[in-house]
PDB file of C-alpha atoms in Angstrom:
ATOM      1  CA  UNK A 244      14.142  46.814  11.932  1.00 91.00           C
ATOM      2  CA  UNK A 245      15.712  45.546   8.223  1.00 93.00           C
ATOM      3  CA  UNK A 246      13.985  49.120   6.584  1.00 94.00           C
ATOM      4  CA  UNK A 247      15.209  51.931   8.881  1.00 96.00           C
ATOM      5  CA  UNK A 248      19.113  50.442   9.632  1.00 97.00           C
ATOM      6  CA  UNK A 249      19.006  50.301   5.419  1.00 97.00           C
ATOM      7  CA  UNK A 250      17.956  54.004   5.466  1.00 96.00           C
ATOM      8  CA  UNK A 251      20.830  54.514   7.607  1.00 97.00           C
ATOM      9  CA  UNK A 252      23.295  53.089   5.346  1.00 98.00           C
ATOM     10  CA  UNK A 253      22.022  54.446   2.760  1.00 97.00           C
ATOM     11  CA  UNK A 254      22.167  57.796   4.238  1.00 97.00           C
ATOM     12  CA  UNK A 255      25.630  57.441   4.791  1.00 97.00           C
ATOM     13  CA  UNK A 256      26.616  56.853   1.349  1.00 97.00           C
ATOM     14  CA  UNK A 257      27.098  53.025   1.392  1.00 97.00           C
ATOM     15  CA  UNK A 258      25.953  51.201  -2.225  1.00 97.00           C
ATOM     16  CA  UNK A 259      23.532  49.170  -0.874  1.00 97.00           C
ATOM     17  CA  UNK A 260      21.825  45.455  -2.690  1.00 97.00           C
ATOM     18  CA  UNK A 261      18.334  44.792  -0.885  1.00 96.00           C
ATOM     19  CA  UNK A 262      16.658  41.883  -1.057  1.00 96.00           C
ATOM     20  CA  UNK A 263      13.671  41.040   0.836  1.00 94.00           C
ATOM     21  CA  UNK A 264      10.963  38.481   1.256  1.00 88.00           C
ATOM     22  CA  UNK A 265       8.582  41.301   1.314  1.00 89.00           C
ATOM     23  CA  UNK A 266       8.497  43.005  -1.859  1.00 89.00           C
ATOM     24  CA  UNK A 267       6.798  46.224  -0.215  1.00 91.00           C
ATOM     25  CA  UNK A 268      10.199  46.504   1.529  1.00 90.00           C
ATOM     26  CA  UNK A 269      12.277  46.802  -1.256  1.00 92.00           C
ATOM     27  CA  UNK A 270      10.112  49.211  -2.814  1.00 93.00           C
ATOM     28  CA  UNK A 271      10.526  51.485   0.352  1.00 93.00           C
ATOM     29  CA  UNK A 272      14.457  51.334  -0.520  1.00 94.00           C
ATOM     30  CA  UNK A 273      14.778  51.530  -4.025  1.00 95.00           C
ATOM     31  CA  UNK A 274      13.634  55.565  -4.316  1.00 95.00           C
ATOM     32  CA  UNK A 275      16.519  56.222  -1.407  1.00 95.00           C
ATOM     33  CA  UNK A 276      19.007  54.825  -3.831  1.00 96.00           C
ATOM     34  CA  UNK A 277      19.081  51.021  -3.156  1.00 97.00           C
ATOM     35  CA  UNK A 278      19.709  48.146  -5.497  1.00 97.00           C
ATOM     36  CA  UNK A 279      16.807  45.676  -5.746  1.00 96.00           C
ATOM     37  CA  UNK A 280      18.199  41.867  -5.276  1.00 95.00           C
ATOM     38  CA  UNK A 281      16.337  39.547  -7.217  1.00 93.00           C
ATOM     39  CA  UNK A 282      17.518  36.083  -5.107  1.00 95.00           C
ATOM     40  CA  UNK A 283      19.733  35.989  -2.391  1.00 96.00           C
ATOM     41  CA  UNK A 284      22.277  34.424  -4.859  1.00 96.00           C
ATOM     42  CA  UNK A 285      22.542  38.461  -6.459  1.00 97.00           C
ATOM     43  CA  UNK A 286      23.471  39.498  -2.770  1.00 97.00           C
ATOM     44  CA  UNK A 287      25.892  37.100  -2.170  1.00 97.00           C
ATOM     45  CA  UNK A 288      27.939  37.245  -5.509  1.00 97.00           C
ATOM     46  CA  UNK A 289      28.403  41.365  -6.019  1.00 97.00           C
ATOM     47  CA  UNK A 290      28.475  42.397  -2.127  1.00 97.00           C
ATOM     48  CA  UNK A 291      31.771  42.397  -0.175  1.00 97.00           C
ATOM     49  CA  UNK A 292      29.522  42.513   3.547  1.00 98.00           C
ATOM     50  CA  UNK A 293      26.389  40.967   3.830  1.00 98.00           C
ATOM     51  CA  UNK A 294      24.207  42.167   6.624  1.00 98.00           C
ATOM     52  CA  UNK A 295      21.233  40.043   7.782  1.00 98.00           C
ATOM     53  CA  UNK A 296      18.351  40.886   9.844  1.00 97.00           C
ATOM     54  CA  UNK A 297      15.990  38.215  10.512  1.00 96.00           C
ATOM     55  CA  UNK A 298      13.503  37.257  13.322  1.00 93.00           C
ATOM     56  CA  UNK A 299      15.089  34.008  14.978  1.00 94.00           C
ATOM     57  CA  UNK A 300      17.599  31.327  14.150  1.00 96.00           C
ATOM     58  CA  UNK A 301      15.808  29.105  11.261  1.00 96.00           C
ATOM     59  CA  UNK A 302      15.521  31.925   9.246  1.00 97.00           C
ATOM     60  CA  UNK A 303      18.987  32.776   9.838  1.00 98.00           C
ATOM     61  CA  UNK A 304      20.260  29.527   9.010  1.00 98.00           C
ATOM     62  CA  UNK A 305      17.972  29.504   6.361  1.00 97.00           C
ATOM     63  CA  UNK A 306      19.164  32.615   4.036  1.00 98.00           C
ATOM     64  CA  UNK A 307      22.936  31.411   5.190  1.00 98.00           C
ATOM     65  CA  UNK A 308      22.973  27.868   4.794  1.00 98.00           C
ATOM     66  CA  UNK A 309      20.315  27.086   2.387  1.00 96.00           C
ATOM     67  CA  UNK A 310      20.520  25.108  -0.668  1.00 94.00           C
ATOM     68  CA  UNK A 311      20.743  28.312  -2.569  1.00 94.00           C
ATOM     69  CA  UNK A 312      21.755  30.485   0.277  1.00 96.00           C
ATOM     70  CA  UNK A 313      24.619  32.923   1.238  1.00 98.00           C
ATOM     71  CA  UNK A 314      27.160  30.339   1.398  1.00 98.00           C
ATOM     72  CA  UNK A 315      26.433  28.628  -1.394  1.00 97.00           C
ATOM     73  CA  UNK A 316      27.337  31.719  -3.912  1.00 97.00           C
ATOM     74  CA  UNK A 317      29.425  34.063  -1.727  1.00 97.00           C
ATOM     75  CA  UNK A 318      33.013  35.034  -2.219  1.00 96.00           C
ATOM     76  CA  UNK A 319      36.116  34.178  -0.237  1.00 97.00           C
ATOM     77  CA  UNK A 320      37.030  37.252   1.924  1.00 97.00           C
ATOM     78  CA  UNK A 321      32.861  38.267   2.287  1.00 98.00           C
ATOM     79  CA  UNK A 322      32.177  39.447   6.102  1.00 98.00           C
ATOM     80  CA  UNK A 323      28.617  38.334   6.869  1.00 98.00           C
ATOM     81  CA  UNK A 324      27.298  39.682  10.056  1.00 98.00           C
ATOM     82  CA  UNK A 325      23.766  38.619  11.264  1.00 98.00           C
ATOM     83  CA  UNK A 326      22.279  41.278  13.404  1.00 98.00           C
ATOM     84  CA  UNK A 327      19.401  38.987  14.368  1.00 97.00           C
ATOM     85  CA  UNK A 328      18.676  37.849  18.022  1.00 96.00           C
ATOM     86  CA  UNK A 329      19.378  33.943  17.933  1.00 97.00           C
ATOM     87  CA  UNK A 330      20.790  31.877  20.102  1.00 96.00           C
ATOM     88  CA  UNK A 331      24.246  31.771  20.582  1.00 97.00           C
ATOM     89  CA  UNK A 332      24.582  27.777  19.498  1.00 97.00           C
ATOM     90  CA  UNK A 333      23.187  28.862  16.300  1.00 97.00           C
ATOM     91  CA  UNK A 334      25.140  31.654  15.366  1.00 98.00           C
ATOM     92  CA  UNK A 335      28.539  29.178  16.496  1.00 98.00           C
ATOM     93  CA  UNK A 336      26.747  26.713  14.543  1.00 98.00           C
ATOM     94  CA  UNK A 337      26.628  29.496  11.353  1.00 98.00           C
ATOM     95  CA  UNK A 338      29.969  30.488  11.809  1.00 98.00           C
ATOM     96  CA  UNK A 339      31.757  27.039  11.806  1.00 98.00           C
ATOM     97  CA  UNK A 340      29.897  26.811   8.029  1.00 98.00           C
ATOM     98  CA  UNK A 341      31.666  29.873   7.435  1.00 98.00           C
ATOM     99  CA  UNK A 342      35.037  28.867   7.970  1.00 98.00           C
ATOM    100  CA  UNK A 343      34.773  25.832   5.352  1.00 97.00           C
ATOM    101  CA  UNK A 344      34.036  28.591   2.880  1.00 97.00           C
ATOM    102  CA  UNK A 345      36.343  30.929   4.064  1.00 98.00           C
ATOM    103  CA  UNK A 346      33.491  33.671   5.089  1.00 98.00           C
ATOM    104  CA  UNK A 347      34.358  35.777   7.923  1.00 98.00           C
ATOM    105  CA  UNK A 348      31.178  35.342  10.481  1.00 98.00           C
ATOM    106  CA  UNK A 349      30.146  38.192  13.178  1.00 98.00           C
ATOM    107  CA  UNK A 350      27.188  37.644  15.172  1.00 98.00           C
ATOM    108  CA  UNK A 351      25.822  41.261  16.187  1.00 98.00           C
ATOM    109  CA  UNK A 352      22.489  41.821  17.483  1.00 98.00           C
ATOM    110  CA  UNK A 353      21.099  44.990  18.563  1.00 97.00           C
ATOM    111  CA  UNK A 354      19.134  46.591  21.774  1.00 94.00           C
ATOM    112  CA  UNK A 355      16.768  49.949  21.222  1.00 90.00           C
ATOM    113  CA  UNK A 356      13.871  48.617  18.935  1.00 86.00           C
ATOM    114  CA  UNK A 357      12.515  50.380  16.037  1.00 87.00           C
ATOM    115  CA  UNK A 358      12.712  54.026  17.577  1.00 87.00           C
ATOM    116  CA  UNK A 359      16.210  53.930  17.845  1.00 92.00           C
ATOM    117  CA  UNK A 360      16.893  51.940  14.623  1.00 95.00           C
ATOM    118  CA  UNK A 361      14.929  54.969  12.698  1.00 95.00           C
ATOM    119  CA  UNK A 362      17.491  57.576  14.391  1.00 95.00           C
ATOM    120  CA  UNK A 363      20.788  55.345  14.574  1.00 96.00           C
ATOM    121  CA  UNK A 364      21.111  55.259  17.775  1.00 97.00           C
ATOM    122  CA  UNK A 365      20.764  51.223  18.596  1.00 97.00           C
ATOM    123  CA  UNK A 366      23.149  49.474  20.546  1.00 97.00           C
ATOM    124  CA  UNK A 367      25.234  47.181  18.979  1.00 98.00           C
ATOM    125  CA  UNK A 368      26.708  43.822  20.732  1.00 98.00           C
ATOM    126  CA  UNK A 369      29.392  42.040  18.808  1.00 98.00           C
ATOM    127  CA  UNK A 370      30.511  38.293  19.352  1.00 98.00           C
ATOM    128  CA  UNK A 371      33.524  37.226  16.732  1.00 98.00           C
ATOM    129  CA  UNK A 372      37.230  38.097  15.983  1.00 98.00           C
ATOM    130  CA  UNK A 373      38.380  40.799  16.573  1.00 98.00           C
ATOM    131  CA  UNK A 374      39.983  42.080  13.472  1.00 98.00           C
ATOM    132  CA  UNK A 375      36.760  41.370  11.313  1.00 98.00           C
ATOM    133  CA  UNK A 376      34.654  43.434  13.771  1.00 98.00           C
ATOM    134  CA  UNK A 377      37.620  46.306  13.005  1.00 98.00           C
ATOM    135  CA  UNK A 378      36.903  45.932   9.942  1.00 97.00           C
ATOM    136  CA  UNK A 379      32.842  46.555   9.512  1.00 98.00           C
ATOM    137  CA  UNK A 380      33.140  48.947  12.883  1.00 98.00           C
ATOM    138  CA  UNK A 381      32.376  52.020  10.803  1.00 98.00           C
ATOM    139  CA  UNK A 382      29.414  50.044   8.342  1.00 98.00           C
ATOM    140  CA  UNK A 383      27.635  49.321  12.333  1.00 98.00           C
ATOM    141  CA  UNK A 384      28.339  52.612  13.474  1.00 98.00           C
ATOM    142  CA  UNK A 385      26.345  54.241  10.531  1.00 98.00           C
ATOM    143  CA  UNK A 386      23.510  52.149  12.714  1.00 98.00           C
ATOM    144  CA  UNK A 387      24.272  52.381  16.130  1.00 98.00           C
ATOM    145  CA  UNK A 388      25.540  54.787  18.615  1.00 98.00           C
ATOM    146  CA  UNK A 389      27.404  52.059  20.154  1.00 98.00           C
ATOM    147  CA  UNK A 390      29.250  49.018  18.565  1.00 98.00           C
ATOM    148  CA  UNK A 391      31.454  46.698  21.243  1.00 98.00           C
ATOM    149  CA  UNK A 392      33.091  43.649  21.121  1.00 98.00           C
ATOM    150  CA  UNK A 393      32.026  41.096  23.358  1.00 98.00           C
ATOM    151  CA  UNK A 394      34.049  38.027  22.614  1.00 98.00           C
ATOM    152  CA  UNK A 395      34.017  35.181  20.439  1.00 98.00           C
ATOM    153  CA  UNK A 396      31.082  34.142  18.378  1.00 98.00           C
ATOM    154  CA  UNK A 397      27.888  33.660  20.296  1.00 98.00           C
ATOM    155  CA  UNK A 398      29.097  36.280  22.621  1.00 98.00           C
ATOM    156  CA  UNK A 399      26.961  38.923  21.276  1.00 98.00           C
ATOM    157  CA  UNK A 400      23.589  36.833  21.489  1.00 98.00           C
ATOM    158  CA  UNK A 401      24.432  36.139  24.947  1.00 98.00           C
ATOM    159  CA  UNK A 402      25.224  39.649  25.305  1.00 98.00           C
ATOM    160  CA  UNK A 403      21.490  40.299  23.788  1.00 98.00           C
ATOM    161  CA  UNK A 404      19.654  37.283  25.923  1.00 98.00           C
ATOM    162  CA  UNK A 405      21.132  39.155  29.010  1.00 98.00           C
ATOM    163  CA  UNK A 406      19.973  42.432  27.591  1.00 97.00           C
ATOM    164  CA  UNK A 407      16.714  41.068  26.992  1.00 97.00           C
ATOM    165  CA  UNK A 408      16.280  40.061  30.696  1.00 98.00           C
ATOM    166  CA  UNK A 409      17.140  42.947  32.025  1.00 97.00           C
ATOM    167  CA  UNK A 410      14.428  44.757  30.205  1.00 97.00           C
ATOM    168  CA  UNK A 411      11.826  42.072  30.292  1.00 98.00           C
ATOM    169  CA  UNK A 412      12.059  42.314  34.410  1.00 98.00           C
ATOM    170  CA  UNK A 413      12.683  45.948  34.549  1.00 98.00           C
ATOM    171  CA  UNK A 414       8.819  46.148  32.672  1.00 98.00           C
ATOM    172  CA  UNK A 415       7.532  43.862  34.843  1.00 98.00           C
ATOM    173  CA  UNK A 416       9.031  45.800  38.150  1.00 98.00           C
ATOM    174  CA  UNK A 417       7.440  49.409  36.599  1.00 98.00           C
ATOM    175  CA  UNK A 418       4.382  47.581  35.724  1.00 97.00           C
ATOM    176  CA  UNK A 419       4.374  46.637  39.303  1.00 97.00           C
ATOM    177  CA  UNK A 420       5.263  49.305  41.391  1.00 97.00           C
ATOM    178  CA  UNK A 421       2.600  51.241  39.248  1.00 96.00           C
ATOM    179  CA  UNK A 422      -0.435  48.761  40.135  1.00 97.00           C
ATOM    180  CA  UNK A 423       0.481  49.672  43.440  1.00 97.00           C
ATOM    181  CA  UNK A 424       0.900  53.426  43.269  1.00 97.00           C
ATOM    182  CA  UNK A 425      -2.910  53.172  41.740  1.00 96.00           C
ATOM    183  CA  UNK A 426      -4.324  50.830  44.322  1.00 97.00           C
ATOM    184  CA  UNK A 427      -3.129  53.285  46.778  1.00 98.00           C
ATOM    185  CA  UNK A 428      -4.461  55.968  45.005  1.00 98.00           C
ATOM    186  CA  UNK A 429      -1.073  58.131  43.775  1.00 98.00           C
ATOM    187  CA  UNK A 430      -1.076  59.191  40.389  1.00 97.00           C
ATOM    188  CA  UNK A 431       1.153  57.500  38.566  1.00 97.00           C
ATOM    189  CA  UNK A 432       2.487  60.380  36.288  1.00 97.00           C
ATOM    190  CA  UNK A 433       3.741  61.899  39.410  1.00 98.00           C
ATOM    191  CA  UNK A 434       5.173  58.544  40.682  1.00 98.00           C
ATOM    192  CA  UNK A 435       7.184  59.107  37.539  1.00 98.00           C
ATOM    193  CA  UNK A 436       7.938  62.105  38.051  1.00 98.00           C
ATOM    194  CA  UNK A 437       9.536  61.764  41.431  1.00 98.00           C
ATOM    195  CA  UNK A 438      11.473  58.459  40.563  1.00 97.00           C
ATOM    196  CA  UNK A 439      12.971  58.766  37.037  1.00 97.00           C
ATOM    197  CA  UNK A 440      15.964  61.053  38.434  1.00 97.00           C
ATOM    198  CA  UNK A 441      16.683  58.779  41.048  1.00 98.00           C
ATOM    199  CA  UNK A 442      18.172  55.362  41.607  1.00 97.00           C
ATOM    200  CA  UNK A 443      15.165  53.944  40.101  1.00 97.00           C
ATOM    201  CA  UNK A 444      15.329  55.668  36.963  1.00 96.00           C
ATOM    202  CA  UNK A 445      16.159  53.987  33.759  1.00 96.00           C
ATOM    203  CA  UNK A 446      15.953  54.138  29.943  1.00 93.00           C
ATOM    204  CA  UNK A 447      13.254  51.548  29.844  1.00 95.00           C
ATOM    205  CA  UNK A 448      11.316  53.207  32.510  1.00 97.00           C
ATOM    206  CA  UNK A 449      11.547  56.439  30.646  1.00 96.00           C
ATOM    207  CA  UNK A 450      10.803  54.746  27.490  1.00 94.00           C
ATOM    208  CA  UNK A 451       7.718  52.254  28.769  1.00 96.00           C
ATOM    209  CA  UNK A 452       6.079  54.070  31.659  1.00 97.00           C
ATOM    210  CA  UNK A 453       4.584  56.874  29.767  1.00 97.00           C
ATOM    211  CA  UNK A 454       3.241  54.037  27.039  1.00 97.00           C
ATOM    212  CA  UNK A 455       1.491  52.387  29.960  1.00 97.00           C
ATOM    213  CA  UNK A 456      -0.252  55.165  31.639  1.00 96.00           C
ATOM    214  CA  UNK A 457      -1.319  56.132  28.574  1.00 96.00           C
ATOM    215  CA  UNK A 458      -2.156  52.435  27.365  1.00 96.00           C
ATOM    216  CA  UNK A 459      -0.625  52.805  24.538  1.00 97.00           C
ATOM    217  CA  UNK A 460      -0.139  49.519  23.258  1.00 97.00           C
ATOM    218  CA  UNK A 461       1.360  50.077  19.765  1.00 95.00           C
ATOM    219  CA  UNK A 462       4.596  48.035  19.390  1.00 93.00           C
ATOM    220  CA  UNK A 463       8.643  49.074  19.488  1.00 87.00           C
ATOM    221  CA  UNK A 464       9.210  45.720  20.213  1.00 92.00           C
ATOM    222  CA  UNK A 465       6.586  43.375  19.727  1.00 95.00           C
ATOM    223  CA  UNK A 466       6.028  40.738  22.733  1.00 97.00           C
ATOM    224  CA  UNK A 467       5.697  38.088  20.196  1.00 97.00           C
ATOM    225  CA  UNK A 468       9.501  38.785  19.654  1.00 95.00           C
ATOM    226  CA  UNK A 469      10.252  39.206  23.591  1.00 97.00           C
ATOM    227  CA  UNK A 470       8.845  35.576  24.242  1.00 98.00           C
ATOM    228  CA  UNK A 471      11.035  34.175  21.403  1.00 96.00           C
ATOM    229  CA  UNK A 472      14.474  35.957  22.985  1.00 96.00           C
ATOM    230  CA  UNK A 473      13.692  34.615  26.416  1.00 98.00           C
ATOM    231  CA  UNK A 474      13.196  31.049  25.024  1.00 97.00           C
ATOM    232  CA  UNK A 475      16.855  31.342  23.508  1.00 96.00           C
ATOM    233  CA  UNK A 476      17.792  32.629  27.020  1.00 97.00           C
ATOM    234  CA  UNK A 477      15.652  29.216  28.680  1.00 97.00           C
ATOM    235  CA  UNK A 478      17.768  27.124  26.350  1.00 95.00           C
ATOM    236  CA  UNK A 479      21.539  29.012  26.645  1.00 96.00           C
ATOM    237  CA  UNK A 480      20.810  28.446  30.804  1.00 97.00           C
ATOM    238  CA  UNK A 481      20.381  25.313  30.125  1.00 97.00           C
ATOM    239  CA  UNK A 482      23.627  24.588  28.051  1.00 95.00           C
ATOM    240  CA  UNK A 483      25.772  26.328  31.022  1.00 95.00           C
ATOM    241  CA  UNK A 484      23.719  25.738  33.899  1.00 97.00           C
ATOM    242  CA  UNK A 485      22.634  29.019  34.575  1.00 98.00           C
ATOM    243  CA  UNK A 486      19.898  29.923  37.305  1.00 98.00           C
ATOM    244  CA  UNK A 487      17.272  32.478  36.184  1.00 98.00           C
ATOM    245  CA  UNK A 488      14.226  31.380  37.962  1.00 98.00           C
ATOM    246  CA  UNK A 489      12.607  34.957  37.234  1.00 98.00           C
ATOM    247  CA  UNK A 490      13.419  34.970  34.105  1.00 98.00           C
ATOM    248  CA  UNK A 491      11.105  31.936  34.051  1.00 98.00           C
ATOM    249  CA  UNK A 492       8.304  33.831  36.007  1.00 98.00           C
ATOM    250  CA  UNK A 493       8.300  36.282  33.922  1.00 98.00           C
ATOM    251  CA  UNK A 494       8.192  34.344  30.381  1.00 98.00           C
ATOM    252  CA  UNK A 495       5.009  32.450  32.026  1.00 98.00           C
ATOM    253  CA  UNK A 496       3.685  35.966  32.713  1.00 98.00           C
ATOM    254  CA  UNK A 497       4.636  37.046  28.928  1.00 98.00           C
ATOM    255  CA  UNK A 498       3.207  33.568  27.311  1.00 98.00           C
ATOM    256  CA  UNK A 499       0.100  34.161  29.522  1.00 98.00           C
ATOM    257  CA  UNK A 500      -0.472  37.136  27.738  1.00 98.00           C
ATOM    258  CA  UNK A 501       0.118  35.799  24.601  1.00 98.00           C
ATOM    259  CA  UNK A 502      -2.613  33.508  24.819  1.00 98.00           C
ATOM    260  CA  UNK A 503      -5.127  36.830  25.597  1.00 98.00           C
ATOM    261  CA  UNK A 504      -4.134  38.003  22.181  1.00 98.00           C
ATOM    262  CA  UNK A 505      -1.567  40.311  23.112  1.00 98.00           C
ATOM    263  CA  UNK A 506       1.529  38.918  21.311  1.00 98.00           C
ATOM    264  CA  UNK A 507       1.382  41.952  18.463  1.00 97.00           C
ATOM    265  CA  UNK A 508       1.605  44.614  21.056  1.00 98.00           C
ATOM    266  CA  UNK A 509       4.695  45.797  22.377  1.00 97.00           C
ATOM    267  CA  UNK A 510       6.108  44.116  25.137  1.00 97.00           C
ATOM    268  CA  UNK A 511       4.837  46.884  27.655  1.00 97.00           C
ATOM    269  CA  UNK A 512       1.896  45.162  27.419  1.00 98.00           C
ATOM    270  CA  UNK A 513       2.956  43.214  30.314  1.00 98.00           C
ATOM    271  CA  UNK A 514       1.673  45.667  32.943  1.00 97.00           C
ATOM    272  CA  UNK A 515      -1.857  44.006  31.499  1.00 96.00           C
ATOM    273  CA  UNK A 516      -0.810  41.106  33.225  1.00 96.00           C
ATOM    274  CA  UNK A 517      -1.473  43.308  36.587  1.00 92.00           C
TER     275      UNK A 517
END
């Protein structure tokens, strides 16, 4: 997700510092007109906003809290905005480290997956004040088609964990209703056909159903990552005493299938499950 959103920027004319535990990554950049970052130390002293993108919390709290991370060498006044899905404890946890430095915090994760972090079209969901997200709007617009402010800090991971939900159960209900259209004997391209204009329609049955009639397995979003969101969403319902019993079904489904091998594979991979 880190490569394309850079691209992005880079498109748009910001100067950009890269670092990367992948080395291959930052060689992607550098031709397009990024800075290499030796240590995350380079980052942290010479940029004004620092953008993460990480897969969960540790690694976030990692590269920002570290002995030698973001905090430790960054500038009063520095925006840091983590666009990683984490949990929203962990992201309040992040930001009250911030304000001891005097490091504006914005946790803003994104919905859309690599397609639509390639054309800049992701949807952004922002949880901090208000006046710092005014201030980066037009840096997260260069990435998404959409940037809004949800609330305080954690509200954008809880704005993501309730995205992720939605999607997670809306590939479980196509995956479904197509086992059934082929144990009837109805071809599921024109099942498709008939439904996507209707009620039923939506963007992740326009994006997923195709993949799964044509088994197409390659991942957008891997399920590995899928599992990990909806065990931040386990825990948040937890901490506020939320029910989501099948959000529960369905991360036993998704875990299942992890066991078969399938966690690499995008997360459409749950119709195997039928």
């Amino acid at each position: 997700m880190g490569k394309p959103m850079t691209k992005n920027l880079l498109k748009a004319g910001y100067d950009i510092l890269a670092y990367s535990r992948r080395q291959e990554s930052i060689n992607e950049m550098i031709p397009l007109g990024a800075q290499a970052a030796k240590t995350i130390a380079d980052v942290a002293q010479n940029c004004d906003i620092i953008i993460t993108m990480l897969p969960d919390g540790p690694d976030v709290k990692e590269v920002i809290l570290g002995s030698d991370g973001v905090l430790t060498h960054a500038k009063s006044g520095t925006v840091v905005v983590d666009m990683s899905s984490i949990a929203p404890a962990v992201a309040q946890e992040i930001h009250a480290a911030c304000i001891k430095k005097d490091v504006d915090f914005l946790d803003a994760p994104v919905s859309g997956g690599e397609p639509k972090a390639i054309d800049g079209t992701l949807s952004i969901m922002v949880g901090g004040d208000f006046a710092v997200f005014e201030r980066v709007r037009k840096v997260l617009l260069t990435m998404g088609a959409s940037a809004v402010h949800c609330g305080e800090i954690g509200a954008g991971n809880t704005t993501k964990l309730a995205n992720q939900i939605i999607v997670a159960l809306n590939i479980a209900a196509v995956s479904e209703a197509i086992n059934l259209s082929n144990k009837a004997g109805v071809d599921p391209q024109k099942v498709f056909e008939a439904i996507k204009g209707g009620l039923a329609g939506s963007t992740v049955m326009n994006a997923k159903l195709p993949m799964i009639i044509d088994g197409n397995i390659n991942p957008g979003f891997k399920l590995d990552l899928h599992v990990k969101d909806l065990l931040n969403v386990i825990n948040t319902a937890e901490a506020v005493d939320a029910q989501i019993p099948f959000t529960t079904q369905i991360l036993e489904i998704m875990q299942n299938l992890q066991k078969q091998g399938y966690g690499q594979n995008d997360h459409s991979v749950i119709s195997k499950y039928y």
